[in-house]
PDB file of C-alpha atoms in Angstrom:
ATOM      1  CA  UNK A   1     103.620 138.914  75.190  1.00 41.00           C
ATOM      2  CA  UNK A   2     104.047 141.340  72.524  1.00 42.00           C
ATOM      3  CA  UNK A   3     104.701 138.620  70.060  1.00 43.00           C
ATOM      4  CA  UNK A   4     101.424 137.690  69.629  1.00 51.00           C
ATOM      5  CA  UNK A   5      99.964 140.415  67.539  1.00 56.00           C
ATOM      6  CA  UNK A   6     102.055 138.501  64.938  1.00 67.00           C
ATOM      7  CA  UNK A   7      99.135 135.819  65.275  1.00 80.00           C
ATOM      8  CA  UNK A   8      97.427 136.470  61.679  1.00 87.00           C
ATOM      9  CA  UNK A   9      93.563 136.387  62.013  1.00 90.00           C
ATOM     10  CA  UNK A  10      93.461 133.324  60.311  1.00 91.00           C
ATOM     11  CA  UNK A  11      95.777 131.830  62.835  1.00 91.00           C
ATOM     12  CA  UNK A  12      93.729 133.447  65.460  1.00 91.00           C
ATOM     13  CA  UNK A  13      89.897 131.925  63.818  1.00 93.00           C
ATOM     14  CA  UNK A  14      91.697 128.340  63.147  1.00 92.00           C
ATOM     15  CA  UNK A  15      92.406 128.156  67.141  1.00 91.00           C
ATOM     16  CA  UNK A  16      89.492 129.479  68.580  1.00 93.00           C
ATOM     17  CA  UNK A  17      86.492 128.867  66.153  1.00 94.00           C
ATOM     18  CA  UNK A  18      85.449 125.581  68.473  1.00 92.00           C
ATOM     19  CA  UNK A  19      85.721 127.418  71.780  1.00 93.00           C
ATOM     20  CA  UNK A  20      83.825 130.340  69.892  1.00 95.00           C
ATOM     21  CA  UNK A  21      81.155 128.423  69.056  1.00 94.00           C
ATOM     22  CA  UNK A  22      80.474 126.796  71.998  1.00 93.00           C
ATOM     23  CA  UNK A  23      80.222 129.802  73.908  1.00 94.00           C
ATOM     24  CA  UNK A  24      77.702 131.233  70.676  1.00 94.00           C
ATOM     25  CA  UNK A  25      75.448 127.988  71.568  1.00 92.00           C
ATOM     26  CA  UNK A  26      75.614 128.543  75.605  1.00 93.00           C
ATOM     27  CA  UNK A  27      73.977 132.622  75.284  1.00 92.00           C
ATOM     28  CA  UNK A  28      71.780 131.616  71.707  1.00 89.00           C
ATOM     29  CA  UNK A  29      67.800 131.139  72.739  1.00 85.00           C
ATOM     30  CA  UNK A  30      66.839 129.355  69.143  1.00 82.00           C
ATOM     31  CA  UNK A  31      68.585 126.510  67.171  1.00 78.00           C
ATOM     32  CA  UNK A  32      69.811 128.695  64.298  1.00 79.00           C
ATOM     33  CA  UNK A  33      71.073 131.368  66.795  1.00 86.00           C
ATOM     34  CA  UNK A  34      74.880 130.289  67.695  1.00 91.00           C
ATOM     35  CA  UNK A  35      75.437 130.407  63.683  1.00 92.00           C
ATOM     36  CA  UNK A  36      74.640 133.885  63.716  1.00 91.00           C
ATOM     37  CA  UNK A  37      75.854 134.912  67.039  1.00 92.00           C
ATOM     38  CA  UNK A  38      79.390 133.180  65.703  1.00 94.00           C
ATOM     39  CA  UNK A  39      79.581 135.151  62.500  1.00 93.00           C
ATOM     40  CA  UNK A  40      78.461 137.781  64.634  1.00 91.00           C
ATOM     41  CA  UNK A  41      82.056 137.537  66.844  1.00 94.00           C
ATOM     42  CA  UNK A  42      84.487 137.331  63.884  1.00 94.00           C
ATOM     43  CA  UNK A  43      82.878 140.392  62.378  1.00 91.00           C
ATOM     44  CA  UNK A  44      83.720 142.440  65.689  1.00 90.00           C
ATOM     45  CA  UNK A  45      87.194 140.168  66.281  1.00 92.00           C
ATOM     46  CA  UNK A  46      87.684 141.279  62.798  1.00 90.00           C
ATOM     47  CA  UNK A  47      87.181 144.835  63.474  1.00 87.00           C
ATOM     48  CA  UNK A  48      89.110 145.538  66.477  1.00 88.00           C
ATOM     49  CA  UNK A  49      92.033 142.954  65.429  1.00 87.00           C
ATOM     50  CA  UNK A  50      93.513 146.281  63.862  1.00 80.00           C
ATOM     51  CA  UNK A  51      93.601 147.705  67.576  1.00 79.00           C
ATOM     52  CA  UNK A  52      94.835 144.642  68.823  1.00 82.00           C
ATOM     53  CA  UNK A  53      98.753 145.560  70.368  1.00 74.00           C
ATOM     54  CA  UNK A  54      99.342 142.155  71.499  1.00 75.00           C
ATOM     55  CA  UNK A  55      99.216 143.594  75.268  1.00 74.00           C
ATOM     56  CA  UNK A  56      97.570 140.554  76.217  1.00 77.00           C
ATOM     57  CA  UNK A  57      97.262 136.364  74.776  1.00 85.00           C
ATOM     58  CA  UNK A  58      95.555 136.510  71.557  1.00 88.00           C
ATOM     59  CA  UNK A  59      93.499 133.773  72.932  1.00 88.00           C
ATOM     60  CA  UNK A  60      92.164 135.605  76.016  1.00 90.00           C
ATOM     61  CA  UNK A  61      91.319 138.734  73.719  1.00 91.00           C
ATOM     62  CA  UNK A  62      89.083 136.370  71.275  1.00 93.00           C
ATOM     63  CA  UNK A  63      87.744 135.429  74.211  1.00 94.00           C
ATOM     64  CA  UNK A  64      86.642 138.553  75.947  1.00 92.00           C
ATOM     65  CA  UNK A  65      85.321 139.758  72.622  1.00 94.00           C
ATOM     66  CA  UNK A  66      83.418 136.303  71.991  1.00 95.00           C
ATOM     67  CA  UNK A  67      81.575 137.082  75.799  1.00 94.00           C
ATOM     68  CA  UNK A  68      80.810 140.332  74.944  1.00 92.00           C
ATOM     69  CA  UNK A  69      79.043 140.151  71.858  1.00 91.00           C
ATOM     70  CA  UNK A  70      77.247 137.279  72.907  1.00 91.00           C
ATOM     71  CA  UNK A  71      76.383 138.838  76.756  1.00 88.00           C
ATOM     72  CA  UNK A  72      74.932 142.330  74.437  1.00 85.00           C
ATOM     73  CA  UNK A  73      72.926 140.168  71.984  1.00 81.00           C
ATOM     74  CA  UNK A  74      71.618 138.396  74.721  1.00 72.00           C
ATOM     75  CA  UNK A  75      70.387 142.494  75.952  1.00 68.00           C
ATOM     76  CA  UNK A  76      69.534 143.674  72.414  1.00 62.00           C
ATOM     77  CA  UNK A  77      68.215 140.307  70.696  1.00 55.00           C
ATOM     78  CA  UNK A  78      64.533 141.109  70.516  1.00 51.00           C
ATOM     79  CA  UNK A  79      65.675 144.279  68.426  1.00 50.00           C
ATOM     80  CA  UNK A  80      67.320 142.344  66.014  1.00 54.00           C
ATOM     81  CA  UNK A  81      66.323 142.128  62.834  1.00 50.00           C
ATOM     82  CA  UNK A  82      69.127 140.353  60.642  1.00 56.00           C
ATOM     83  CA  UNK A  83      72.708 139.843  61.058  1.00 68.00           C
ATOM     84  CA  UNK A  84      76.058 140.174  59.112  1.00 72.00           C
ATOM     85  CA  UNK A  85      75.402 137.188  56.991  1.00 82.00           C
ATOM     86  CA  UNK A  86      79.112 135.969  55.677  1.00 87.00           C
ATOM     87  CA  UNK A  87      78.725 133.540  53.496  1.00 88.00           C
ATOM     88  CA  UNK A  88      82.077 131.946  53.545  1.00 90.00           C
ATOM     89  CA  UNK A  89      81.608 130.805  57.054  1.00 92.00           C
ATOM     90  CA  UNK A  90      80.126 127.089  56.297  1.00 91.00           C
ATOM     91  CA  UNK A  91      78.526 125.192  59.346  1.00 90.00           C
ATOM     92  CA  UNK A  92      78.159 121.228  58.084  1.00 86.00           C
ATOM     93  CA  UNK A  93      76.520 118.686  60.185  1.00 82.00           C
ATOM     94  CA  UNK A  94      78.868 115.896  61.305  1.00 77.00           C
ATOM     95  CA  UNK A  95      78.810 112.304  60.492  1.00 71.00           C
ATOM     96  CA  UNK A  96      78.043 110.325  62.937  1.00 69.00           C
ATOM     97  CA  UNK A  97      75.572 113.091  64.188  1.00 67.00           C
ATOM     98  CA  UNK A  98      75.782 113.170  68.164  1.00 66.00           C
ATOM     99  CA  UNK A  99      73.244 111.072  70.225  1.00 71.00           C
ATOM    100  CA  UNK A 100      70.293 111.916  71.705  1.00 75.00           C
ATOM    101  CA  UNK A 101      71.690 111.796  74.579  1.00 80.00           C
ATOM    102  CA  UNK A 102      74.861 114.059  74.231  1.00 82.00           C
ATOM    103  CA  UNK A 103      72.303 117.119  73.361  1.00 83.00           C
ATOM    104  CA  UNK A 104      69.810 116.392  76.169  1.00 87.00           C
ATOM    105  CA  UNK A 105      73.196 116.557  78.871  1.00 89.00           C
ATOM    106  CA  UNK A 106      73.795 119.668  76.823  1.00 91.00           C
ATOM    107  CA  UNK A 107      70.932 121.252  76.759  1.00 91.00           C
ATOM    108  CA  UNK A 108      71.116 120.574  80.840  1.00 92.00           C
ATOM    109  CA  UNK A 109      73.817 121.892  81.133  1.00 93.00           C
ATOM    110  CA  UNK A 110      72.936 125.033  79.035  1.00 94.00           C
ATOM    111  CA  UNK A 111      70.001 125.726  81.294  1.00 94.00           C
ATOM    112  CA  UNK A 112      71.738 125.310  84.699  1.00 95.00           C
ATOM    113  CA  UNK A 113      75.258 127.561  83.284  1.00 95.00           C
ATOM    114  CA  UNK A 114      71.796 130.231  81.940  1.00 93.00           C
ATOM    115  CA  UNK A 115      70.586 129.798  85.628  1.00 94.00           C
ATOM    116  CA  UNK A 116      73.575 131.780  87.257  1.00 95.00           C
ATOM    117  CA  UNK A 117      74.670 135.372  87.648  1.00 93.00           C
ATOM    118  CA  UNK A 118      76.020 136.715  84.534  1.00 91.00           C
ATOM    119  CA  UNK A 119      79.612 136.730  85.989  1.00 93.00           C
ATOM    120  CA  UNK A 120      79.523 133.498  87.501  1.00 95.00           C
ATOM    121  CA  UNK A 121      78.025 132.004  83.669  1.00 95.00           C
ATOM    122  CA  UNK A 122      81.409 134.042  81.961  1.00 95.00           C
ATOM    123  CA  UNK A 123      83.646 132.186  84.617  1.00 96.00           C
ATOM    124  CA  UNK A 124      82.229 129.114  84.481  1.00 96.00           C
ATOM    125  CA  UNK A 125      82.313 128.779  80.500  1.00 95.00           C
ATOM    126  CA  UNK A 126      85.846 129.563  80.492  1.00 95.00           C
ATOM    127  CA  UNK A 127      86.643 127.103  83.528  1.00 96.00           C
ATOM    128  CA  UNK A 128      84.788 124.625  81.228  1.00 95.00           C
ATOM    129  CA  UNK A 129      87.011 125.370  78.236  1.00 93.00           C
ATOM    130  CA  UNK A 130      90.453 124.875  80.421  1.00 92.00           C
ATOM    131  CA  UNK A 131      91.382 128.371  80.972  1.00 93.00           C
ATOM    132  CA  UNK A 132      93.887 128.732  83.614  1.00 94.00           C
ATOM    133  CA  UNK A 133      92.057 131.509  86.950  1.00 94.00           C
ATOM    134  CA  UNK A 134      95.207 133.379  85.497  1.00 93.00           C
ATOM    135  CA  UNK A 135      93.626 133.826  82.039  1.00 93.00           C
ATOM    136  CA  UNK A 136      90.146 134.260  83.612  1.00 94.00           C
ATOM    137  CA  UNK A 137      91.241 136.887  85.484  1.00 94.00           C
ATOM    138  CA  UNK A 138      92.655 138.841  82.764  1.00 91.00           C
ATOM    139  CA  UNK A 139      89.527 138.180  80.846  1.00 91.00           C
ATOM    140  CA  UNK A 140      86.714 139.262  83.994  1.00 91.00           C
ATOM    141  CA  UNK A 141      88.705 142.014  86.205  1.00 90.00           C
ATOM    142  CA  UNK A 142      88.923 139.873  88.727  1.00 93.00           C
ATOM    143  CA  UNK A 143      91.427 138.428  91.153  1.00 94.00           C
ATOM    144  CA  UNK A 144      92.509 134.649  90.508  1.00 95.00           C
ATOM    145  CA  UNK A 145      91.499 134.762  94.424  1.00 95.00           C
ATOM    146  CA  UNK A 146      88.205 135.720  93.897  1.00 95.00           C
ATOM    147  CA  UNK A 147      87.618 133.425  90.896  1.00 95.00           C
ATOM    148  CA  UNK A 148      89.102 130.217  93.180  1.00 96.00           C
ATOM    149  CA  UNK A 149      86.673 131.126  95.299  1.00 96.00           C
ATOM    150  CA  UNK A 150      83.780 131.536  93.572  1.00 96.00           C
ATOM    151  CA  UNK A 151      84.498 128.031  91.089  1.00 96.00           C
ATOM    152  CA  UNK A 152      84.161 127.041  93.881  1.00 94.00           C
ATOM    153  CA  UNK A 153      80.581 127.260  94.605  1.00 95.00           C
ATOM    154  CA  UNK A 154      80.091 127.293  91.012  1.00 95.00           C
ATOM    155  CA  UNK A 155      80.879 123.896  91.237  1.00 93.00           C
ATOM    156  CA  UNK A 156      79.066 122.763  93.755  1.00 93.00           C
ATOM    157  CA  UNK A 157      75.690 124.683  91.944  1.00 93.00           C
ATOM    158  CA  UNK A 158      75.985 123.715  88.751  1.00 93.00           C
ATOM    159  CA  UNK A 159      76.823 119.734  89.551  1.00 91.00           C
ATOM    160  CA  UNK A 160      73.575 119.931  92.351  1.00 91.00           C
ATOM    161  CA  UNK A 161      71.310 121.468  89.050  1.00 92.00           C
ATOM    162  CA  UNK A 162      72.845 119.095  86.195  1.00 90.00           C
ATOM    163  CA  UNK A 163      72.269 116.134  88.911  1.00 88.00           C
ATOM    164  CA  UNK A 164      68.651 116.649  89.274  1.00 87.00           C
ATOM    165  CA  UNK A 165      68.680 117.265  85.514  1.00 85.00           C
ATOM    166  CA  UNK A 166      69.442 114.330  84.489  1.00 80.00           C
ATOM    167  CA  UNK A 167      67.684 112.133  86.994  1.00 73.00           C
TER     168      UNK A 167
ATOM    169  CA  UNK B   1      85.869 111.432  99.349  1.00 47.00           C
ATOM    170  CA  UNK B   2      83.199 114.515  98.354  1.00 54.00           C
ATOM    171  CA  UNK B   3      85.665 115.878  96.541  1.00 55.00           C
ATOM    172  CA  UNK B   4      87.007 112.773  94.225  1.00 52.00           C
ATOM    173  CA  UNK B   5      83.304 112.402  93.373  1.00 55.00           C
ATOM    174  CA  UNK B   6      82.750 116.500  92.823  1.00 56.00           C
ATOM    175  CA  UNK B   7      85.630 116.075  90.606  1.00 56.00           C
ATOM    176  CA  UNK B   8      84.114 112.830  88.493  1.00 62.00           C
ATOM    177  CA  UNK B   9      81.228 115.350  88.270  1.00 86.00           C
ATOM    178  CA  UNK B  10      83.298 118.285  86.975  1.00 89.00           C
ATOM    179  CA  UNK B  11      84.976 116.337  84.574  1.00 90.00           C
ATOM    180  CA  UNK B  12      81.785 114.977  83.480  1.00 89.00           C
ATOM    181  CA  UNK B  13      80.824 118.396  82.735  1.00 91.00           C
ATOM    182  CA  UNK B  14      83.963 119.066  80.905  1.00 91.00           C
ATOM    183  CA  UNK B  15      83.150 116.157  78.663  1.00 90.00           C
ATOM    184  CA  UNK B  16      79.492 117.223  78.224  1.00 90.00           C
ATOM    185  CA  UNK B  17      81.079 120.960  77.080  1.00 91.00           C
ATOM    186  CA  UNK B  18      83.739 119.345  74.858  1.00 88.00           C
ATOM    187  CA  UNK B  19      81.089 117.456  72.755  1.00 84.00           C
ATOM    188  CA  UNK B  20      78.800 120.500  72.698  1.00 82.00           C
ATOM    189  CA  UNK B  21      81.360 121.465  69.523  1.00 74.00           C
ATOM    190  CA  UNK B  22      81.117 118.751  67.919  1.00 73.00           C
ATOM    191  CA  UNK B  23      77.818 119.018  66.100  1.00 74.00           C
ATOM    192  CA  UNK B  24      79.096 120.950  63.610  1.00 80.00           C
ATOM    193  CA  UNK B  25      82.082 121.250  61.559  1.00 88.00           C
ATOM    194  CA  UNK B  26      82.915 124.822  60.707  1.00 92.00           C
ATOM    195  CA  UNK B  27      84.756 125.605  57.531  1.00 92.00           C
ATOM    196  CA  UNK B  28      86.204 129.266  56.640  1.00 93.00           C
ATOM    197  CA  UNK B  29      87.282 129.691  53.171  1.00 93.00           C
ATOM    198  CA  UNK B  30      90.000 132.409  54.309  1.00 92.00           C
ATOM    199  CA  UNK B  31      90.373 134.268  51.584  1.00 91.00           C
ATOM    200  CA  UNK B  32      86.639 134.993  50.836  1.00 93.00           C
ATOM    201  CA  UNK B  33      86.253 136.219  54.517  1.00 93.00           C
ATOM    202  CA  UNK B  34      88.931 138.839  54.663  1.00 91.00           C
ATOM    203  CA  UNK B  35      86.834 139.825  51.210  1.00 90.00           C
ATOM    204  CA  UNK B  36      83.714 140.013  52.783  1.00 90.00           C
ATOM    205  CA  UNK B  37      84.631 141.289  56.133  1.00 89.00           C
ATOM    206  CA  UNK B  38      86.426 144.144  54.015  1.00 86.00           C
ATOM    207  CA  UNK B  39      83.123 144.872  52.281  1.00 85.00           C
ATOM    208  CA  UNK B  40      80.884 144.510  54.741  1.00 80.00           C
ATOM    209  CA  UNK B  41      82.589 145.842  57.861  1.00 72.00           C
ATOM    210  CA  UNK B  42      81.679 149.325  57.183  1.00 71.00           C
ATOM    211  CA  UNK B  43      77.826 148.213  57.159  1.00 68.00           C
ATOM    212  CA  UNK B  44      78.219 145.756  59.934  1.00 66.00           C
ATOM    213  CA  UNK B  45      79.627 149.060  62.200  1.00 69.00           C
ATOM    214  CA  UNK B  46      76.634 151.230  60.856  1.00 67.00           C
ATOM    215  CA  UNK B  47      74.286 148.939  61.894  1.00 68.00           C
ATOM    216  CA  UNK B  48      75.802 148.284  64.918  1.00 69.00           C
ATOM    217  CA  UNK B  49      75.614 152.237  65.818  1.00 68.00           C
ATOM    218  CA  UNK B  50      72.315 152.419  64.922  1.00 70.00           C
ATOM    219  CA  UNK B  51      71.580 149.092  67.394  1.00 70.00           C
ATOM    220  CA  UNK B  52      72.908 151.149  69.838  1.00 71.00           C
ATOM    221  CA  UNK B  53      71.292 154.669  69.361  1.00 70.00           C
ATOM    222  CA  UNK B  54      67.951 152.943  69.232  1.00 74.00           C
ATOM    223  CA  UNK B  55      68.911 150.925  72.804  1.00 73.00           C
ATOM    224  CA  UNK B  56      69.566 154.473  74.008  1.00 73.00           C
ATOM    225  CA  UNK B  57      66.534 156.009  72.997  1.00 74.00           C
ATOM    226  CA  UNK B  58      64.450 153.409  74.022  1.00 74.00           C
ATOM    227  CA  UNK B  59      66.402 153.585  77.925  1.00 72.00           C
ATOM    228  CA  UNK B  60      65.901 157.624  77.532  1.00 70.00           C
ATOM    229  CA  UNK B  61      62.391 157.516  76.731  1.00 70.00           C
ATOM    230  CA  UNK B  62      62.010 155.367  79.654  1.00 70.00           C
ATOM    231  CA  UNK B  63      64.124 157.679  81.694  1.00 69.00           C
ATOM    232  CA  UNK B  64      62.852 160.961  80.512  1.00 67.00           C
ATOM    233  CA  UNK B  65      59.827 160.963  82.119  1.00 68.00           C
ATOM    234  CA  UNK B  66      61.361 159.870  85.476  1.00 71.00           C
ATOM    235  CA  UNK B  67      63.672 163.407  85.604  1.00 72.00           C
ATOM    236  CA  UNK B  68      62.187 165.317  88.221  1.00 74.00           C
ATOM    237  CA  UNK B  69      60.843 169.074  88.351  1.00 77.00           C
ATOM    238  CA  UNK B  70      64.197 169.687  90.405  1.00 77.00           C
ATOM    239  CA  UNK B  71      66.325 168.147  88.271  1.00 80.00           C
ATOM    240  CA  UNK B  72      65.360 169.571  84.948  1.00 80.00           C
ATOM    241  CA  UNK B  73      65.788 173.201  87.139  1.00 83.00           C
ATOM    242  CA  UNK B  74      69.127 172.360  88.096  1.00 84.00           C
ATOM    243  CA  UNK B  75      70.059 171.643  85.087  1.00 87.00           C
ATOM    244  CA  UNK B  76      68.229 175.162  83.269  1.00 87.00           C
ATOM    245  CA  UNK B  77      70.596 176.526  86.033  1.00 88.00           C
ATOM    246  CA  UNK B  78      73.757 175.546  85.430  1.00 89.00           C
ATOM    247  CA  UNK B  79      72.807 175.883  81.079  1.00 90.00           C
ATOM    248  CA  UNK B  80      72.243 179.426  81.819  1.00 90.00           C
ATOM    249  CA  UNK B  81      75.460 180.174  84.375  1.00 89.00           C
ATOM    250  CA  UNK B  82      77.523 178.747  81.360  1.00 88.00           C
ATOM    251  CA  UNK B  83      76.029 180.980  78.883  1.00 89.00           C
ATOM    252  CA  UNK B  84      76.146 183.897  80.736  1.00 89.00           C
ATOM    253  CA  UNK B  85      79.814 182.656  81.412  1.00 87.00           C
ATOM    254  CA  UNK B  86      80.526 182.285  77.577  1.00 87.00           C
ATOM    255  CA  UNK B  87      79.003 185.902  77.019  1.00 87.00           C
ATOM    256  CA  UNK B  88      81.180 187.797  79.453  1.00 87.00           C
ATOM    257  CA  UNK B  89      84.134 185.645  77.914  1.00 83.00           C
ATOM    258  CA  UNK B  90      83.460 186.006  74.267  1.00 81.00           C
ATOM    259  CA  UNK B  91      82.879 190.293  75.871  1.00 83.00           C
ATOM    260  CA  UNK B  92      86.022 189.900  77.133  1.00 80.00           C
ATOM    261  CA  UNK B  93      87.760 188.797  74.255  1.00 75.00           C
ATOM    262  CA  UNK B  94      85.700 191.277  71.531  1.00 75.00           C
ATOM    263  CA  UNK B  95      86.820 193.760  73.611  1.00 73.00           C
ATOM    264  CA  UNK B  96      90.417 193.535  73.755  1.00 64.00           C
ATOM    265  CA  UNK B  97      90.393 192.996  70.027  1.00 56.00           C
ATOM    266  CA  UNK B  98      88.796 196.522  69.527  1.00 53.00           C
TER     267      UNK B  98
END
């Protein structure tokens, strides 16, 4: 394990920017918001990657910070007034832009994953982005047990709420 | 049965989280980062600080006027047992010295 504190923070950006992002635009409440929130994350992955001893995956660590910054803006965003601003982070719109349709079962699914407990919303956005219960459990405390258990009814919630969704 | 279908559903989910990246492309010019995070770091933290001091005086100022008339006297209590604690000790000590 201890090899990866040799991942550089470039390395470490390059694999997880997507998976960052995606997480910024679950916990974001306005359009413009997962921008922010994601420039928001590198600054503090950027900050502690000094402190980083490689005890755990690289990954997981980008990870936990990426839920924690987003889970305390969530608490402190009407006190906001501005945020770090980095200039050389560049977010372009693709070509083809996504249908209509592939942001509506988004935004669904946004609003039934913002409908759960706060744990259960950490566990299921990292069961969404293939984490093994192994990694999740390093990342939330708790037991791969526990987490088997609870996807479990995750599951079951979030299909029943998407479902009528979508209707 | 249930399950094969639950897990269409799941996967169906996957897909819908998969694509939820794809709006954007995200391009970091590297080098201009590490610049910028090395300048602005030290303002990012301050702010951050400050973030939290004024989240903790806004949950104190709700708090403070929830401490009750017992509490606030416990706590005049045990101030004044450790100062009169700290006097004997720093007695103790001045007097050895002399």
């Amino acid at each position: 394990m201890a090899e990866q504190r040799n991942v550089t923070f470039e390395q470490l950006l390059e694999n997880n920017k997507k998976s960052i992002f995606r997480i910024c635009k679950i916990y974001a409440s306005t359009p413009v918001e997962p921008e922010d929130l994601f420039q928001e994350v590198i600054a503090h992955v950027w900050t502690a990657y000094s402190s980083f001893q490689g005890k755990s995956n690289a990954n997981t660590w980008v990870y936990r910070i990426a839920l924690n910054v987003c889970l305390r803006h969530k608490t402190k965003s009407e006190k906001r007034s501005h945020t770090i601003g980095l200039e050389a982070i560049r977010f372009e719109p693709v070509s083809p832009v996504p249908e209509d349709h592939q942001e509506a079962q988004f935004m669904a699914l946004k609003g039934c994953i913002q409908a759960l407990e706060e744990l259960d919303q950490s566990i299921v956005i990292l069961s969404l982005d293939e984490r093994s219960y192994k990694e999740i459990s390093n990342i939330t405390g708790l037991t791969e047990n526990h987490i088997a258990v609870k996807m479990k009814r995750i599951r079951k919630k979030l299909l029943n709420c998407i479902t009528s969704k979508l209707k | 049965m249930q399950n094969r279908k639950e897990e269409f559903g799941w996967q169906t989910l996957k897909e819908i989280w998969n694509n939820s990246g794809h709006g954007r492309n995200i391009n970091i010019q590297m080098d201009r980062l590490l610049d910028e995070l090395k300048a602005k770091t030290s303002k990012f933290e301050k702010e951050a600080i400050d973030s939290d001091l004024a989240l903790l005086r806004t949950n104190w100022s709700q708090t403070k006027g929830m401490v009750s008339q017992f509490e606030k006297d416990a706590i005049n209590k045990d101030l004044s047992a450790i100062s009169r604690l700290l006097r004997r000790l720093f007695g103790i000590f001045s007097g050895n010295k002399r």
